[in-house]
Amino acid sequence: MDVLFILIPVALGLGLLGLAAFLWSMKSGQFEDLDGAAWRVLQDDDLPDDGDEKA
Amino acid sequence: MGYHDRDLKSFVTAVGDGIEHMDLAVEGVRCAGCMAKIEKGLGATPGITRARLNFTNRRLAVEWKTGELAPSDVVEKVATLGYRAYPFDPGAAAGEEAAEARRLMKGMAVAGFAAMNIMLLSVSVWAGNASDITPETRDLFHWLSALIAIPAVAYAGKPFFDSAFHALSKRSVNMDVPITLGVLLAVGMSLVETFTGGRHAYFDAAVMLLFFLLVGRFLDMNMRRRTRAQAENLAALKGETATKILPDGSTRVVPVSAIDPGDRVLVAAGERLSIDGIIETGSTEIDQSLVTGETAYASAGPGDRVYAGTLNITGALTVQVTAAAKGTLLDEVNKLLEAAQTARSTRLALADKAARYYAPLVHTAAALTFIGWMVLGAGWQDSLMAAIAVLIITCPCALGLAVPAVQVVASGLLFRSGVLLNSGDAVERFAEADTVVFDKTGTLTNPEPSLVDAASLSAPMLAKAGRLALSSRHPLAAALRPHGSGSIPGATEEPGQGVTATIGGVECRLGSAALCGATPDQVATAAGGTHSLVWFREGDAAPVPIPVAQGLRPDARAVVDDLKARGLSVVILSGDRKEAVDEVADALGVSDRRAGLKPAGKIAVLEELAGNGCKVLMVGDGLNDAPALAAAHVSISPVTAVHLSQAAADAVFLGEKLTPVVTAIDISRRARRAMDQNLWFAALYNVCAVPVAVFGFVTPLVAALAMSSSSVIVTLNALRVRLIARKLAAADAAN
């Protein structure tokens, strides 16, 4: 069971990383506007701007 | 009449690096397309560095380089995109609430991640206990779980520990006490087991318990924040500002919170007063209909008192402020209403009352379990385990979520139907209403006047009158403005009299009988009924009377019929004259109507109805309705209502139609059924779960899981209320 000496720290480290990521996203205000974030995914303003012809 | 002449400097903050920031509440945002349109439109404007619309609470945060833009340019740009934006003054309370929400979220995150990692270890131990885990490995895992659990419990459990400690220091018990006890005992026992190399530890139960409890609290707080954000947006939309006269004589538009008693304020003709005060200079007529319901104007001059919420009709005034944001008539009554409102929640108060009996019962049950098992010779570990299981499984999470979960779903549904809730428990009271009392002016009738009979007037004449009306600030002119194509440059308005302008070389006048030269005979023949008359004269032709009145809302009759079909009785109470009230009541088919009532009179009628056992839903908009709105069992007011009435009412509805009133009742009835189902389920669960735990059939982890699944079931049941939305949407499409 020596592999545990590697696996446990890795597992816990990843867990802490996840927690840190969550706290960072909270601090950068990503949880202030959950509805807006859901809709922003569908915006395609990062595509090259030739959609005007279709509009 | 735009924001050119308004100075918005008070709403702008500098954020450093030469960037200025402003928050706006935006009206008219309906879908994500609006969000994209506004952000792209503003982003393309030179000088603007950042524009972000918060879709959840409809607020726009804009930043630009100092000097390149004026704040009014931003507002105008949003207007050209097709939306109305109002500068926004967030109060101090909003910051405090946001901080608390973040704390709850952080606690939830920590508890969640800790629970997941501890599960990693404890499932391994369970599996290993059944097969071939060595004691050393098990000890290692237990130690690791302890290392994760202790800081997590200390951090995430803080709200519960603080609340329990606070209650205990006051020698009382609340529901946080057994939770704290259960968590601390579970962690304590697990630590002892870890030190002595035992087989079972319960760190996972303690942390998961905290996680699910925090989820419940977070949902509840989210709903409160959303409601408050909506109310704050409404305040911004109503433009709670005043024009302050600075010592050097210049004027500046500032939010009402920046006005102190003793300041001097300029109130233009056509503007609504936002402060209480005494008139220094200027004479005018005041529209007090929002205060007394009386539709006739009262004259006021230097030395007279004027109140916030009334409308200044004819002359500009300088007013010495006696009370502004704090201490106005509005604010005083506001405080009284707040006090009255906290005393009105029923089902949530039920939960509090239950807590008073429940908590001691839970502790007694746990203690008896422990003693009982010890007496039966079970050994202290097993006895303590059973006692902890009792403490955990009786945790009223399901009970705690039963009502808030449904409230969250119901308030979301109501928001989409155009009803904004002011208080969370309003949903239950809407469901209980059996009598609907309507105010007349502004509630059953449109807040803006309209033409009585547009067809009987010639179209070219209407078009000219409309163009003149665009230059007028008089409230009655609103009826004609839609007919005008563009305003006439050089039109002059004489406050209280009317507008004069030249169209195509001919002088036209729109306004009072005197301005248009109508003789007393002409006035007498034209008058009659309850309409107001606006006169129009083109050149030397005979003056033409244009009747204007506040028409009924388009669906008023249909709403009254719908309410009756649902078994509710309808009453009309008004401060207006008897003829006016009778006309409206007959048109709607309402037999029970009373006119000429002062605010005290309205409350007397409500008390009479309450005494007969009726639960009254009051619909009103004026200042004279505010006390009645608070006194009724539940109340709702249109968004055009004066600020105080919106604050006094339990809900506010948007738009021109009255159907949101019926929708509110339908959704609330369905929600109340869901709340009752949830409460019954939670109670039943406890009744079954406690004996099971007392007799030692569950470990603390199973207890935590059982308790969590009861919470999940309660939440899923709350989500079922959404099904009604589909039914309502289908009914709307059919209409």
mmCIF file of C-alpha atoms in Angstrom, chain B residues 22-335:
data_model
loop_
_atom_site.group_PDB
_atom_site.id
_atom_site.type_symbol
_atom_site.label_atom_id
_atom_site.label_comp_id
_atom_site.label_asym_id
_atom_site.label_seq_id
_atom_site.Cartn_x
_atom_site.Cartn_y
_atom_site.Cartn_z
ATOM 1 C CA MET B 22 -21.766 54.505 -12.624
ATOM 2 C CA ASP B 23 -24.502 52.009 -11.843
ATOM 3 C CA LEU B 24 -27.864 52.180 -13.568
ATOM 4 C CA ALA B 25 -31.124 50.315 -13.208
ATOM 5 C CA VAL B 26 -32.399 49.430 -16.670
ATOM 6 C CA GLU B 27 -36.028 49.068 -17.659
ATOM 7 C CA GLY B 28 -37.185 46.979 -20.576
ATOM 8 C CA VAL B 29 -34.639 44.165 -20.468
ATOM 9 C CA ARG B 30 -36.572 41.052 -21.278
ATOM 10 C CA CYS B 31 -34.187 38.518 -22.693
ATOM 11 C CA ALA B 32 -30.560 37.740 -23.292
ATOM 12 C CA GLY B 33 -30.729 39.487 -26.641
ATOM 13 C CA CYS B 34 -31.337 42.741 -24.803
ATOM 14 C CA MET B 35 -28.273 42.077 -22.710
ATOM 15 C CA ALA B 36 -26.099 41.528 -25.765
ATOM 16 C CA LYS B 37 -27.542 44.579 -27.519
ATOM 17 C CA ILE B 38 -26.874 46.919 -24.618
ATOM 18 C CA GLU B 39 -23.387 45.644 -23.953
ATOM 19 C CA LYS B 40 -22.364 45.712 -27.601
ATOM 20 C CA GLY B 41 -23.946 49.103 -28.181
ATOM 21 C CA LEU B 42 -22.210 50.650 -25.220
ATOM 22 C CA GLY B 43 -18.976 48.824 -25.885
ATOM 23 C CA ALA B 44 -18.824 50.358 -29.336
ATOM 24 C CA THR B 45 -19.126 53.871 -27.932
ATOM 25 C CA PRO B 46 -15.742 55.613 -27.840
ATOM 26 C CA GLY B 47 -14.605 56.396 -24.329
ATOM 27 C CA ILE B 48 -16.483 53.587 -22.609
ATOM 28 C CA THR B 49 -14.066 51.041 -21.187
ATOM 29 C CA ARG B 50 -16.536 48.620 -19.660
ATOM 30 C CA ALA B 51 -20.247 47.956 -19.859
ATOM 31 C CA ARG B 52 -21.724 44.936 -18.140
ATOM 32 C CA LEU B 53 -25.393 44.179 -17.600
ATOM 33 C CA ASN B 54 -26.280 42.009 -14.646
ATOM 34 C CA PHE B 55 -29.153 39.970 -16.001
ATOM 35 C CA THR B 56 -30.260 38.738 -12.592
ATOM 36 C CA ASN B 57 -31.092 42.120 -11.129
ATOM 37 C CA ARG B 58 -31.211 44.194 -14.352
ATOM 38 C CA ARG B 59 -28.417 46.551 -13.363
ATOM 39 C CA LEU B 60 -25.855 48.037 -15.668
ATOM 40 C CA ALA B 61 -22.309 48.829 -14.563
ATOM 41 C CA VAL B 62 -20.598 51.319 -16.897
ATOM 42 C CA GLU B 63 -17.049 52.633 -16.791
ATOM 43 C CA TRP B 64 -15.494 55.292 -18.960
ATOM 44 C CA LYS B 65 -12.425 57.461 -19.174
ATOM 45 C CA THR B 66 -12.820 60.665 -17.190
ATOM 46 C CA GLY B 67 -13.544 63.639 -19.359
ATOM 47 C CA GLU B 68 -14.421 61.718 -22.518
ATOM 48 C CA LEU B 69 -18.075 61.283 -21.626
ATOM 49 C CA ALA B 70 -20.673 62.859 -19.428
ATOM 50 C CA PRO B 71 -22.896 60.514 -17.425
ATOM 51 C CA SER B 72 -25.931 61.861 -19.246
ATOM 52 C CA ASP B 73 -24.366 60.699 -22.529
ATOM 53 C CA VAL B 74 -24.377 57.159 -21.202
ATOM 54 C CA VAL B 75 -28.038 57.367 -20.278
ATOM 55 C CA GLU B 76 -28.859 58.803 -23.686
ATOM 56 C CA LYS B 77 -26.936 56.098 -25.494
ATOM 57 C CA VAL B 78 -28.913 53.443 -23.643
ATOM 58 C CA ALA B 79 -32.076 55.324 -24.625
ATOM 59 C CA THR B 80 -31.115 55.255 -28.303
ATOM 60 C CA LEU B 81 -30.701 51.498 -27.987
ATOM 61 C CA GLY B 82 -34.327 51.402 -26.831
ATOM 62 C CA TYR B 83 -34.106 51.030 -23.034
ATOM 63 C CA ARG B 84 -34.694 53.402 -20.184
ATOM 64 C CA ALA B 85 -31.905 53.645 -17.641
ATOM 65 C CA TYR B 86 -31.948 55.395 -14.302
ATOM 66 C CA PRO B 87 -28.923 56.146 -12.180
ATOM 67 C CA PHE B 88 -28.852 54.024 -9.150
ATOM 68 C CA ASP B 89 -27.855 54.752 -5.586
ATOM 69 C CA PRO B 90 -27.185 51.495 -3.727
ATOM 70 C CA GLY B 91 -27.693 51.826 0.003
ATOM 71 C CA ALA B 92 -25.347 50.687 2.741
ATOM 72 C CA ALA B 93 -27.567 47.730 3.596
ATOM 73 C CA ALA B 94 -26.926 46.210 0.187
ATOM 74 C CA GLY B 95 -23.202 45.952 0.907
ATOM 75 C CA GLU B 96 -23.777 44.232 4.218
ATOM 76 C CA GLU B 97 -26.107 41.715 2.657
ATOM 77 C CA ALA B 98 -23.714 40.992 -0.174
ATOM 78 C CA ALA B 99 -20.959 40.330 2.377
ATOM 79 C CA GLU B 100 -23.159 37.908 4.291
ATOM 80 C CA ALA B 101 -24.110 36.081 1.108
ATOM 81 C CA ARG B 102 -20.425 35.678 0.271
ATOM 82 C CA ARG B 103 -19.699 34.320 3.746
ATOM 83 C CA LEU B 104 -22.468 31.758 3.402
ATOM 84 C CA MET B 105 -21.198 30.742 -0.012
ATOM 85 C CA LYS B 106 -17.647 30.357 1.221
ATOM 86 C CA GLY B 107 -18.841 28.239 4.134
ATOM 87 C CA MET B 108 -20.866 26.141 1.719
ATOM 88 C CA ALA B 109 -17.863 25.693 -0.575
ATOM 89 C CA VAL B 110 -15.579 24.696 2.258
ATOM 90 C CA ALA B 111 -18.116 22.261 3.703
ATOM 91 C CA GLY B 112 -18.788 20.803 0.267
ATOM 92 C CA PHE B 113 -15.169 20.242 -0.664
ATOM 93 C CA ALA B 114 -14.338 18.907 2.765
ATOM 94 C CA ALA B 115 -17.277 16.499 2.611
ATOM 95 C CA MET B 116 -16.184 15.220 -0.783
ATOM 96 C CA ASN B 117 -12.628 14.613 0.345
ATOM 97 C CA ILE B 118 -13.659 12.977 3.582
ATOM 98 C CA MET B 119 -16.025 10.722 1.641
ATOM 99 C CA LEU B 120 -13.042 9.662 -0.415
ATOM 100 C CA LEU B 121 -11.454 8.399 2.764
ATOM 101 C CA SER B 122 -14.463 7.095 4.651
ATOM 102 C CA VAL B 123 -15.857 5.001 1.797
ATOM 103 C CA SER B 124 -12.451 3.397 1.587
ATOM 104 C CA VAL B 125 -12.624 2.617 5.296
ATOM 105 C CA TRP B 126 -16.110 1.119 5.014
ATOM 106 C CA ALA B 127 -15.108 -1.023 2.115
ATOM 107 C CA GLY B 128 -11.904 -1.939 3.927
ATOM 108 C CA ASN B 129 -13.707 -2.833 7.141
ATOM 109 C CA ALA B 130 -15.633 -5.413 5.221
ATOM 110 C CA SER B 131 -12.505 -6.812 3.553
ATOM 111 C CA ASP B 132 -8.881 -6.495 4.502
ATOM 112 C CA ILE B 133 -7.875 -3.014 5.586
ATOM 113 C CA THR B 134 -5.043 -2.991 8.099
ATOM 114 C CA PRO B 135 -5.452 -1.060 11.349
ATOM 115 C CA GLU B 136 -2.548 1.222 10.379
ATOM 116 C CA THR B 137 -4.167 2.251 7.114
ATOM 117 C CA ARG B 138 -7.478 2.785 8.832
ATOM 118 C CA ASP B 139 -5.822 4.947 11.471
ATOM 119 C CA LEU B 140 -4.080 6.951 8.770
ATOM 120 C CA PHE B 141 -7.382 7.574 6.992
ATOM 121 C CA HIS B 142 -9.092 8.530 10.216
ATOM 122 C CA TRP B 143 -6.332 10.982 11.047
ATOM 123 C CA LEU B 144 -6.527 12.507 7.592
ATOM 124 C CA SER B 145 -10.305 12.824 7.881
ATOM 125 C CA ALA B 146 -9.837 14.527 11.248
ATOM 126 C CA LEU B 147 -7.324 16.935 9.723
ATOM 127 C CA ILE B 148 -9.769 17.891 6.986
ATOM 128 C CA ALA B 149 -12.882 17.905 9.140
ATOM 129 C CA ILE B 150 -11.765 20.021 12.047
ATOM 130 C CA PRO B 151 -10.907 23.227 10.155
ATOM 131 C CA ALA B 152 -13.890 22.703 7.840
ATOM 132 C CA VAL B 153 -16.334 22.324 10.724
ATOM 133 C CA ALA B 154 -14.793 25.275 12.542
ATOM 134 C CA TYR B 155 -15.207 27.505 9.478
ATOM 135 C CA ALA B 156 -18.451 26.280 7.944
ATOM 136 C CA GLY B 157 -20.196 25.723 11.230
ATOM 137 C CA LYS B 158 -19.556 29.236 12.457
ATOM 138 C CA PRO B 159 -23.031 30.643 11.661
ATOM 139 C CA PHE B 160 -24.672 27.811 13.582
ATOM 140 C CA PHE B 161 -22.283 27.917 16.518
ATOM 141 C CA ASP B 162 -22.636 31.667 16.844
ATOM 142 C CA SER B 163 -26.419 31.522 16.705
ATOM 143 C CA ALA B 164 -26.613 28.651 19.193
ATOM 144 C CA PHE B 165 -24.223 30.348 21.579
ATOM 145 C CA HIS B 166 -26.179 33.566 21.296
ATOM 146 C CA ALA B 167 -29.440 31.800 22.110
ATOM 147 C CA LEU B 168 -27.915 29.893 25.014
ATOM 148 C CA SER B 169 -26.431 33.055 26.491
ATOM 149 C CA LYS B 170 -29.982 34.390 26.577
ATOM 150 C CA ARG B 171 -31.083 31.197 28.304
ATOM 151 C CA SER B 172 -33.264 30.101 25.423
ATOM 152 C CA VAL B 173 -32.963 27.369 22.841
ATOM 153 C CA ASN B 174 -33.287 27.625 19.080
ATOM 154 C CA MET B 175 -32.915 25.023 16.335
ATOM 155 C CA ASP B 176 -29.227 25.745 15.937
ATOM 156 C CA VAL B 177 -28.526 24.308 19.387
ATOM 157 C CA PRO B 178 -29.221 20.645 18.591
ATOM 158 C CA ILE B 179 -27.411 21.066 15.270
ATOM 159 C CA THR B 180 -24.342 22.430 17.039
ATOM 160 C CA LEU B 181 -24.589 19.747 19.685
ATOM 161 C CA GLY B 182 -24.918 17.004 17.094
ATOM 162 C CA VAL B 183 -22.003 18.244 15.020
ATOM 163 C CA LEU B 184 -19.711 18.795 17.996
ATOM 164 C CA LEU B 185 -20.582 15.437 19.548
ATOM 165 C CA ALA B 186 -20.061 13.650 16.245
ATOM 166 C CA VAL B 187 -16.668 15.278 15.745
ATOM 167 C CA GLY B 188 -15.741 14.687 19.394
ATOM 168 C CA MET B 189 -16.691 11.041 19.334
ATOM 169 C CA SER B 190 -14.891 10.513 16.061
ATOM 170 C CA LEU B 191 -11.751 12.087 17.491
ATOM 171 C CA VAL B 192 -11.864 9.731 20.468
ATOM 172 C CA GLU B 193 -12.275 6.798 18.105
ATOM 173 C CA THR B 194 -9.337 8.021 16.071
ATOM 174 C CA PHE B 195 -7.105 8.334 19.095
ATOM 175 C CA THR B 196 -8.003 4.875 20.355
ATOM 176 C CA GLY B 197 -7.759 3.235 16.954
ATOM 177 C CA GLY B 198 -11.457 2.375 16.687
ATOM 178 C CA ARG B 199 -13.211 1.027 13.612
ATOM 179 C CA HIS B 200 -15.754 3.778 12.969
ATOM 180 C CA ALA B 201 -15.452 7.521 12.728
ATOM 181 C CA TYR B 202 -18.192 9.970 11.763
ATOM 182 C CA PHE B 203 -16.437 13.006 10.366
ATOM 183 C CA ASP B 204 -18.303 12.637 7.087
ATOM 184 C CA ALA B 205 -21.682 12.845 8.823
ATOM 185 C CA ALA B 206 -20.785 16.054 10.612
ATOM 186 C CA VAL B 207 -19.476 17.825 7.528
ATOM 187 C CA MET B 208 -22.261 16.680 5.214
ATOM 188 C CA LEU B 209 -24.811 17.840 7.738
ATOM 189 C CA LEU B 210 -23.266 21.290 7.707
ATOM 190 C CA PHE B 211 -23.152 21.335 3.924
ATOM 191 C CA PHE B 212 -26.839 20.632 3.460
ATOM 192 C CA LEU B 213 -27.844 23.083 6.148
ATOM 193 C CA LEU B 214 -25.787 25.787 4.482
ATOM 194 C CA VAL B 215 -27.417 25.056 1.128
ATOM 195 C CA GLY B 216 -30.781 25.717 2.736
ATOM 196 C CA ARG B 217 -29.649 28.987 4.246
ATOM 197 C CA PHE B 218 -28.063 30.059 0.991
ATOM 198 C CA LEU B 219 -31.266 29.501 -0.995
ATOM 199 C CA ASP B 220 -33.193 31.529 1.535
ATOM 200 C CA MET B 221 -30.733 34.414 1.484
ATOM 201 C CA ASN B 222 -30.647 34.424 -2.314
ATOM 202 C CA MET B 223 -34.363 34.907 -2.444
ATOM 203 C CA ARG B 224 -34.250 37.764 -0.001
ATOM 204 C CA ARG B 225 -31.493 39.485 -1.962
ATOM 205 C CA ARG B 226 -33.343 39.140 -5.213
ATOM 206 C CA THR B 227 -36.456 40.658 -3.698
ATOM 207 C CA ARG B 228 -34.515 43.523 -2.219
ATOM 208 C CA ALA B 229 -32.683 44.153 -5.490
ATOM 209 C CA GLN B 230 -36.005 44.425 -7.283
ATOM 210 C CA ALA B 231 -37.310 46.870 -4.706
ATOM 211 C CA GLU B 232 -34.150 48.971 -5.004
ATOM 212 C CA ASN B 233 -34.454 49.002 -8.775
ATOM 213 C CA LEU B 234 -37.996 50.252 -8.447
ATOM 214 C CA ALA B 235 -36.772 53.073 -6.258
ATOM 215 C CA ALA B 236 -34.264 54.042 -8.949
ATOM 216 C CA LEU B 237 -36.877 53.822 -11.672
ATOM 217 C CA LYS B 238 -39.101 56.199 -9.796
ATOM 218 C CA GLY B 239 -36.263 58.690 -9.771
ATOM 219 C CA GLU B 240 -35.951 59.491 -6.119
ATOM 220 C CA THR B 241 -34.096 62.705 -6.731
ATOM 221 C CA ALA B 242 -34.579 66.370 -5.980
ATOM 222 C CA THR B 243 -33.165 69.566 -7.467
ATOM 223 C CA LYS B 244 -31.093 71.150 -4.732
ATOM 224 C CA ILE B 245 -30.480 74.902 -4.776
ATOM 225 C CA LEU B 246 -26.862 75.447 -3.840
ATOM 226 C CA PRO B 247 -25.780 78.472 -1.774
ATOM 227 C CA ASP B 248 -24.487 80.238 -4.879
ATOM 228 C CA GLY B 249 -27.879 79.989 -6.534
ATOM 229 C CA SER B 250 -27.111 77.232 -9.034
ATOM 230 C CA THR B 251 -29.070 74.023 -9.025
ATOM 231 C CA ARG B 252 -28.003 70.423 -8.989
ATOM 232 C CA VAL B 253 -29.966 67.185 -9.194
ATOM 233 C CA VAL B 254 -29.090 64.951 -6.294
ATOM 234 C CA PRO B 255 -30.503 61.752 -4.838
ATOM 235 C CA VAL B 256 -32.936 62.293 -2.011
ATOM 236 C CA SER B 257 -30.509 60.757 0.453
ATOM 237 C CA ALA B 258 -28.228 63.752 -0.121
ATOM 238 C CA ILE B 259 -30.882 66.262 0.954
ATOM 239 C CA ASP B 260 -30.995 67.403 4.563
ATOM 240 C CA PRO B 261 -33.685 69.358 6.404
ATOM 241 C CA GLY B 262 -33.064 73.056 5.907
ATOM 242 C CA ASP B 263 -31.890 72.684 2.290
ATOM 243 C CA ARG B 264 -33.743 74.536 -0.410
ATOM 244 C CA VAL B 265 -35.158 72.620 -3.302
ATOM 245 C CA LEU B 266 -36.569 73.667 -6.648
ATOM 246 C CA VAL B 267 -39.715 71.901 -7.760
ATOM 247 C CA ALA B 268 -40.625 72.503 -11.391
ATOM 248 C CA ALA B 269 -44.159 72.515 -12.700
ATOM 249 C CA GLY B 270 -45.208 68.967 -13.490
ATOM 250 C CA GLU B 271 -42.690 67.449 -11.106
ATOM 251 C CA ARG B 272 -43.574 65.184 -8.245
ATOM 252 C CA LEU B 273 -42.296 66.302 -4.852
ATOM 253 C CA SER B 274 -39.819 63.955 -3.255
ATOM 254 C CA ILE B 275 -39.505 65.820 0.035
ATOM 255 C CA ASP B 276 -41.716 67.350 2.708
ATOM 256 C CA GLY B 277 -41.352 71.074 3.149
ATOM 257 C CA ILE B 278 -42.719 74.600 3.355
ATOM 258 C CA ILE B 279 -43.113 76.718 0.219
ATOM 259 C CA GLU B 280 -40.767 79.697 0.130
ATOM 260 C CA THR B 281 -41.685 81.273 -3.178
ATOM 261 C CA GLY B 282 -44.184 80.462 -5.909
ATOM 262 C CA SER B 283 -47.864 79.664 -6.007
ATOM 263 C CA THR B 284 -49.276 76.638 -7.620
ATOM 264 C CA GLU B 285 -51.943 74.007 -7.683
ATOM 265 C CA ILE B 286 -51.134 70.687 -6.152
ATOM 266 C CA ASP B 287 -52.530 67.348 -7.245
ATOM 267 C CA GLN B 288 -53.136 65.502 -4.042
ATOM 268 C CA SER B 289 -54.877 62.527 -5.555
ATOM 269 C CA LEU B 290 -52.110 60.249 -4.427
ATOM 270 C CA VAL B 291 -52.509 61.566 -0.892
ATOM 271 C CA THR B 292 -56.273 61.885 -0.502
ATOM 272 C CA GLY B 293 -57.717 60.345 -3.656
ATOM 273 C CA GLU B 294 -59.440 63.631 -4.377
ATOM 274 C CA THR B 295 -59.084 64.419 -8.062
ATOM 275 C CA ALA B 296 -59.638 68.174 -7.689
ATOM 276 C CA TYR B 297 -56.524 70.292 -7.259
ATOM 277 C CA ALA B 298 -55.648 72.281 -4.125
ATOM 278 C CA SER B 299 -53.937 75.642 -4.349
ATOM 279 C CA ALA B 300 -50.826 76.375 -2.317
ATOM 280 C CA GLY B 301 -48.648 79.432 -1.810
ATOM 281 C CA PRO B 302 -45.768 80.722 0.328
ATOM 282 C CA GLY B 303 -45.910 79.398 3.857
ATOM 283 C CA ASP B 304 -48.028 76.344 3.008
ATOM 284 C CA ARG B 305 -46.825 72.844 3.800
ATOM 285 C CA VAL B 306 -46.330 70.415 0.974
ATOM 286 C CA TYR B 307 -45.675 66.676 1.125
ATOM 287 C CA ALA B 308 -43.592 64.157 -0.739
ATOM 288 C CA GLY B 309 -45.607 62.201 -3.262
ATOM 289 C CA THR B 310 -47.871 65.051 -4.352
ATOM 290 C CA LEU B 311 -47.641 66.475 -7.846
ATOM 291 C CA ASN B 312 -46.882 70.141 -8.527
ATOM 292 C CA ILE B 313 -49.112 71.180 -11.407
ATOM 293 C CA THR B 314 -48.829 74.799 -12.422
ATOM 294 C CA GLY B 315 -46.009 76.871 -10.957
ATOM 295 C CA ALA B 316 -42.362 76.386 -10.103
ATOM 296 C CA LEU B 317 -41.692 76.442 -6.373
ATOM 297 C CA THR B 318 -38.773 76.835 -4.076
ATOM 298 C CA VAL B 319 -39.374 74.740 -1.020
ATOM 299 C CA GLN B 320 -37.544 74.726 2.250
ATOM 300 C CA VAL B 321 -37.094 71.108 3.218
ATOM 301 C CA THR B 322 -38.452 69.972 6.558
ATOM 302 C CA ALA B 323 -37.895 66.286 6.005
ATOM 303 C CA ALA B 324 -36.096 64.414 3.235
ATOM 304 C CA ALA B 325 -35.195 60.758 3.034
ATOM 305 C CA LYS B 326 -35.432 60.209 6.751
ATOM 306 C CA GLY B 327 -38.277 61.737 8.635
ATOM 307 C CA THR B 328 -40.623 62.458 5.787
ATOM 308 C CA LEU B 329 -44.194 61.472 6.163
ATOM 309 C CA LEU B 330 -43.273 58.600 3.859
ATOM 310 C CA ASP B 331 -40.380 57.442 5.959
ATOM 311 C CA GLU B 332 -42.269 57.596 9.257
ATOM 312 C CA VAL B 333 -45.105 55.513 7.954
ATOM 313 C CA ASN B 334 -42.538 53.267 6.271
ATOM 314 C CA LYS B 335 -41.055 52.420 9.648
#
